[in-house]
mmCIF file of C-alpha atoms in Angstrom:
data_model
loop_
_atom_site.group_PDB
_atom_site.id
_atom_site.type_symbol
_atom_site.label_atom_id
_atom_site.label_comp_id
_atom_site.label_asym_id
_atom_site.label_seq_id
_atom_site.Cartn_x
_atom_site.Cartn_y
_atom_site.Cartn_z
ATOM 1 C CA MET A 1 -11.339 -1.821 -13.477
ATOM 2 C CA THR A 2 -12.101 1.279 -14.848
ATOM 3 C CA GLY A 3 -10.008 3.046 -17.137
ATOM 4 C CA VAL A 4 -11.053 5.715 -14.536
ATOM 5 C CA GLU A 5 -8.491 7.661 -12.595
ATOM 6 C CA THR A 6 -9.577 7.865 -9.128
ATOM 7 C CA ARG A 7 -6.490 8.081 -6.795
ATOM 8 C CA SER A 8 -5.574 11.068 -5.124
ATOM 9 C CA VAL A 9 -2.282 10.611 -4.390
ATOM 10 C CA SER A 10 0.336 10.058 -6.736
ATOM 11 C CA ARG A 11 2.392 7.166 -6.635
ATOM 12 C CA ASP A 12 5.643 5.666 -8.945
ATOM 13 C CA SER A 13 5.668 2.364 -11.301
ATOM 14 C CA LEU A 14 8.810 0.704 -10.363
ATOM 15 C CA PHE A 15 9.766 -3.119 -9.274
ATOM 16 C CA LEU A 16 11.408 -3.802 -6.485
ATOM 17 C CA LEU A 17 10.352 -7.159 -4.247
ATOM 18 C CA ALA A 18 8.846 -7.257 -1.187
ATOM 19 C CA ASN A 19 8.004 -9.582 1.897
ATOM 20 C CA ILE A 20 4.668 -10.152 2.520
ATOM 21 C CA ARG A 21 2.891 -12.381 5.523
ATOM 22 C CA VAL A 22 -1.084 -12.215 5.943
ATOM 23 C CA GLU A 23 -1.876 -12.044 10.083
ATOM 24 C CA GLN A 24 -2.847 -15.275 11.347
ATOM 25 C CA GLY A 25 -0.319 -17.363 9.162
ATOM 26 C CA GLU A 26 3.568 -17.727 9.646
ATOM 27 C CA GLU A 27 4.615 -17.834 5.651
ATOM 28 C CA THR A 28 5.797 -15.353 4.515
ATOM 29 C CA HIS A 29 5.200 -14.726 0.567
ATOM 30 C CA ARG A 30 8.186 -12.880 -1.880
ATOM 31 C CA VAL A 31 5.281 -10.683 -4.414
ATOM 32 C CA ARG A 32 6.806 -8.280 -7.331
ATOM 33 C CA VAL A 33 6.115 -4.243 -5.885
ATOM 34 C CA ARG A 34 4.473 -2.687 -9.609
ATOM 35 C CA ASN A 35 3.713 0.261 -8.214
ATOM 36 C CA LEU A 36 4.371 2.327 -4.587
ATOM 37 C CA SER A 37 2.764 5.195 -3.150
ATOM 38 C CA ASP A 38 2.693 6.587 0.478
ATOM 39 C CA GLY A 39 -0.423 5.390 1.554
ATOM 40 C CA GLY A 40 -0.173 1.351 -0.740
ATOM 41 C CA MET A 41 1.005 -0.365 -3.303
ATOM 42 C CA MET A 42 0.393 -2.795 -5.791
ATOM 43 C CA GLY A 43 1.347 -6.562 -5.821
ATOM 44 C CA GLU A 44 1.676 -8.997 -7.643
ATOM 45 C CA GLY A 45 2.735 -13.079 -7.172
ATOM 46 C CA ASN A 46 1.162 -15.948 -6.167
ATOM 47 C CA LEU A 47 -0.634 -14.675 -2.605
ATOM 48 C CA ARG A 48 -4.064 -16.362 -2.244
ATOM 49 C CA VAL A 49 -5.599 -12.667 -0.699
ATOM 50 C CA LYS A 50 -9.331 -11.857 -0.183
ATOM 51 C CA ARG A 51 -9.979 -8.363 0.644
ATOM 52 C CA GLY A 52 -9.857 -7.171 3.773
ATOM 53 C CA ASN A 53 -6.764 -9.750 4.625
ATOM 54 C CA ARG A 54 -4.466 -7.950 6.881
ATOM 55 C CA LEU A 55 -0.732 -8.351 5.527
ATOM 56 C CA GLN A 56 2.566 -7.322 7.152
ATOM 57 C CA ILE A 57 5.006 -6.246 4.250
ATOM 58 C CA GLU A 58 8.570 -5.846 4.057
ATOM 59 C CA LEU A 59 9.396 -3.464 1.996
ATOM 60 C CA ARG A 60 13.010 -2.248 1.377
ATOM 61 C CA ASN A 61 15.061 0.604 3.430
ATOM 62 C CA ILE A 62 11.457 1.160 5.750
ATOM 63 C CA GLY A 63 10.334 -1.717 7.307
ATOM 64 C CA ILE A 64 7.429 -3.859 8.682
ATOM 65 C CA VAL A 65 4.673 -1.495 7.124
ATOM 66 C CA ALA A 66 1.003 -3.035 8.413
ATOM 67 C CA GLY A 67 -2.182 -2.440 5.700
ATOM 68 C CA SER A 68 -4.946 -4.249 4.139
ATOM 69 C CA VAL A 69 -5.735 -6.208 0.666
ATOM 70 C CA ALA A 70 -8.026 -3.183 -1.077
ATOM 71 C CA TRP A 71 -8.930 -5.025 -3.742
ATOM 72 C CA VAL A 72 -7.712 -8.313 -5.420
ATOM 73 C CA GLN A 73 -7.494 -9.033 -9.582
ATOM 74 C CA ASP A 74 -5.813 -12.311 -10.835
ATOM 75 C CA ASN A 75 -2.940 -12.666 -9.538
ATOM 76 C CA ARG A 76 -2.575 -8.184 -8.615
ATOM 77 C CA PHE A 77 -3.327 -6.571 -5.355
ATOM 78 C CA GLY A 78 -3.888 -3.644 -4.123
ATOM 79 C CA ILE A 79 -2.791 -2.557 -0.701
ATOM 80 C CA ALA A 80 -3.928 0.047 1.722
ATOM 81 C CA PHE A 81 -1.063 1.360 4.474
ATOM 82 C CA ASP A 82 -2.436 1.907 7.606
ATOM 83 C CA ASP A 83 -0.140 4.363 7.730
ATOM 84 C CA GLU A 84 2.197 6.577 5.221
ATOM 85 C CA ILE A 85 5.691 5.914 4.439
ATOM 86 C CA ASP A 86 8.451 7.353 2.621
ATOM 87 C CA SER A 87 7.689 5.649 -0.578
ATOM 88 C CA GLN A 88 11.223 7.256 -2.035
ATOM 89 C CA SER A 89 13.253 5.510 0.926
ATOM 90 C CA ALA A 90 12.135 2.077 -1.318
ATOM 91 C CA ARG A 91 13.660 3.903 -4.291
ATOM 92 C CA ALA A 92 16.973 4.045 -2.664
ATOM 93 C CA GLY A 93 19.416 1.494 -2.587
ATOM 94 C CA ASN A 94 21.704 1.961 -0.071
ATOM 95 C CA PRO A 95 20.158 2.729 3.577
ATOM 96 C CA GLU A 96 23.221 5.306 4.303
ATOM 97 C CA ALA A 97 23.267 6.983 1.039
ATOM 98 C CA HIS A 98 19.277 8.150 2.173
ATOM 99 C CA ASP A 99 19.275 11.904 1.814
ATOM 100 C CA ASP A 100 18.075 13.458 5.586
ATOM 101 C CA ALA A 101 18.154 16.663 4.913
ATOM 102 C CA ALA A 102 16.101 15.815 2.040
ATOM 103 C CA VAL A 103 12.240 16.397 3.674
ATOM 104 C CA VAL A 104 9.131 14.918 2.600
ATOM 105 C CA GLN A 105 5.825 16.698 2.425
ATOM 106 C CA ARG A 106 3.609 13.700 3.039
ATOM 107 C CA SER A 107 -0.148 14.131 1.715
ATOM 108 C CA TRP A 108 -3.013 13.052 3.935
ATOM 109 C CA GLN A 109 -5.107 13.200 0.870
ATOM 110 C CA HIS A 110 -5.740 9.168 0.752
ATOM 111 C CA LYS A 111 -7.262 8.573 3.742
ATOM 112 C CA ALA A 112 -10.975 8.388 3.953
ATOM 113 C CA PRO A 113 -13.164 11.012 5.546
ATOM 114 C CA ASN A 114 -15.045 10.866 8.472
ATOM 115 C CA ALA A 115 -18.398 8.923 9.079
ATOM 116 C CA PRO A 116 -21.215 10.898 8.422
ATOM 117 C CA ASN A 117 -23.292 12.743 11.184
ATOM 118 C CA PRO A 118 -26.426 10.363 11.530
ATOM 119 C CA LEU A 119 -28.544 13.415 12.449
ATOM 120 C CA GLN A 120 -27.411 15.524 9.305
ATOM 121 C CA LEU A 121 -28.318 13.067 6.638
ATOM 122 C CA ARG A 122 -31.198 13.360 4.147
ATOM 123 C CA LYS A 123 -34.120 11.114 3.731
ATOM 124 C CA VAL A 124 -34.569 10.243 0.133
#
């Protein structure tokens, strides 16, 4: 990993726990969430995953979110969610205390761009 910031979506550092299940597996693993954004998270724990593994993540006040492992380094890993979440909800201590009047503007900047049209590519 380099010191160059390549993210287009803001994220917040925090400390909370999540339950993760690797698809096709039955065991649930408890991991620490080190940072969380609407489009993904960084987790830390004794969970052996590889890039591309499909996961189901249970986050407080949000529920189960599907995603895939984007990177792995030692006991930390990045997860890209399939769909955006309201990451502020996970920070709320009590789900009933969540202010429904506060509307969260979601950013779709983390989505990958459409694949280029092969007919428009220039050969080098």
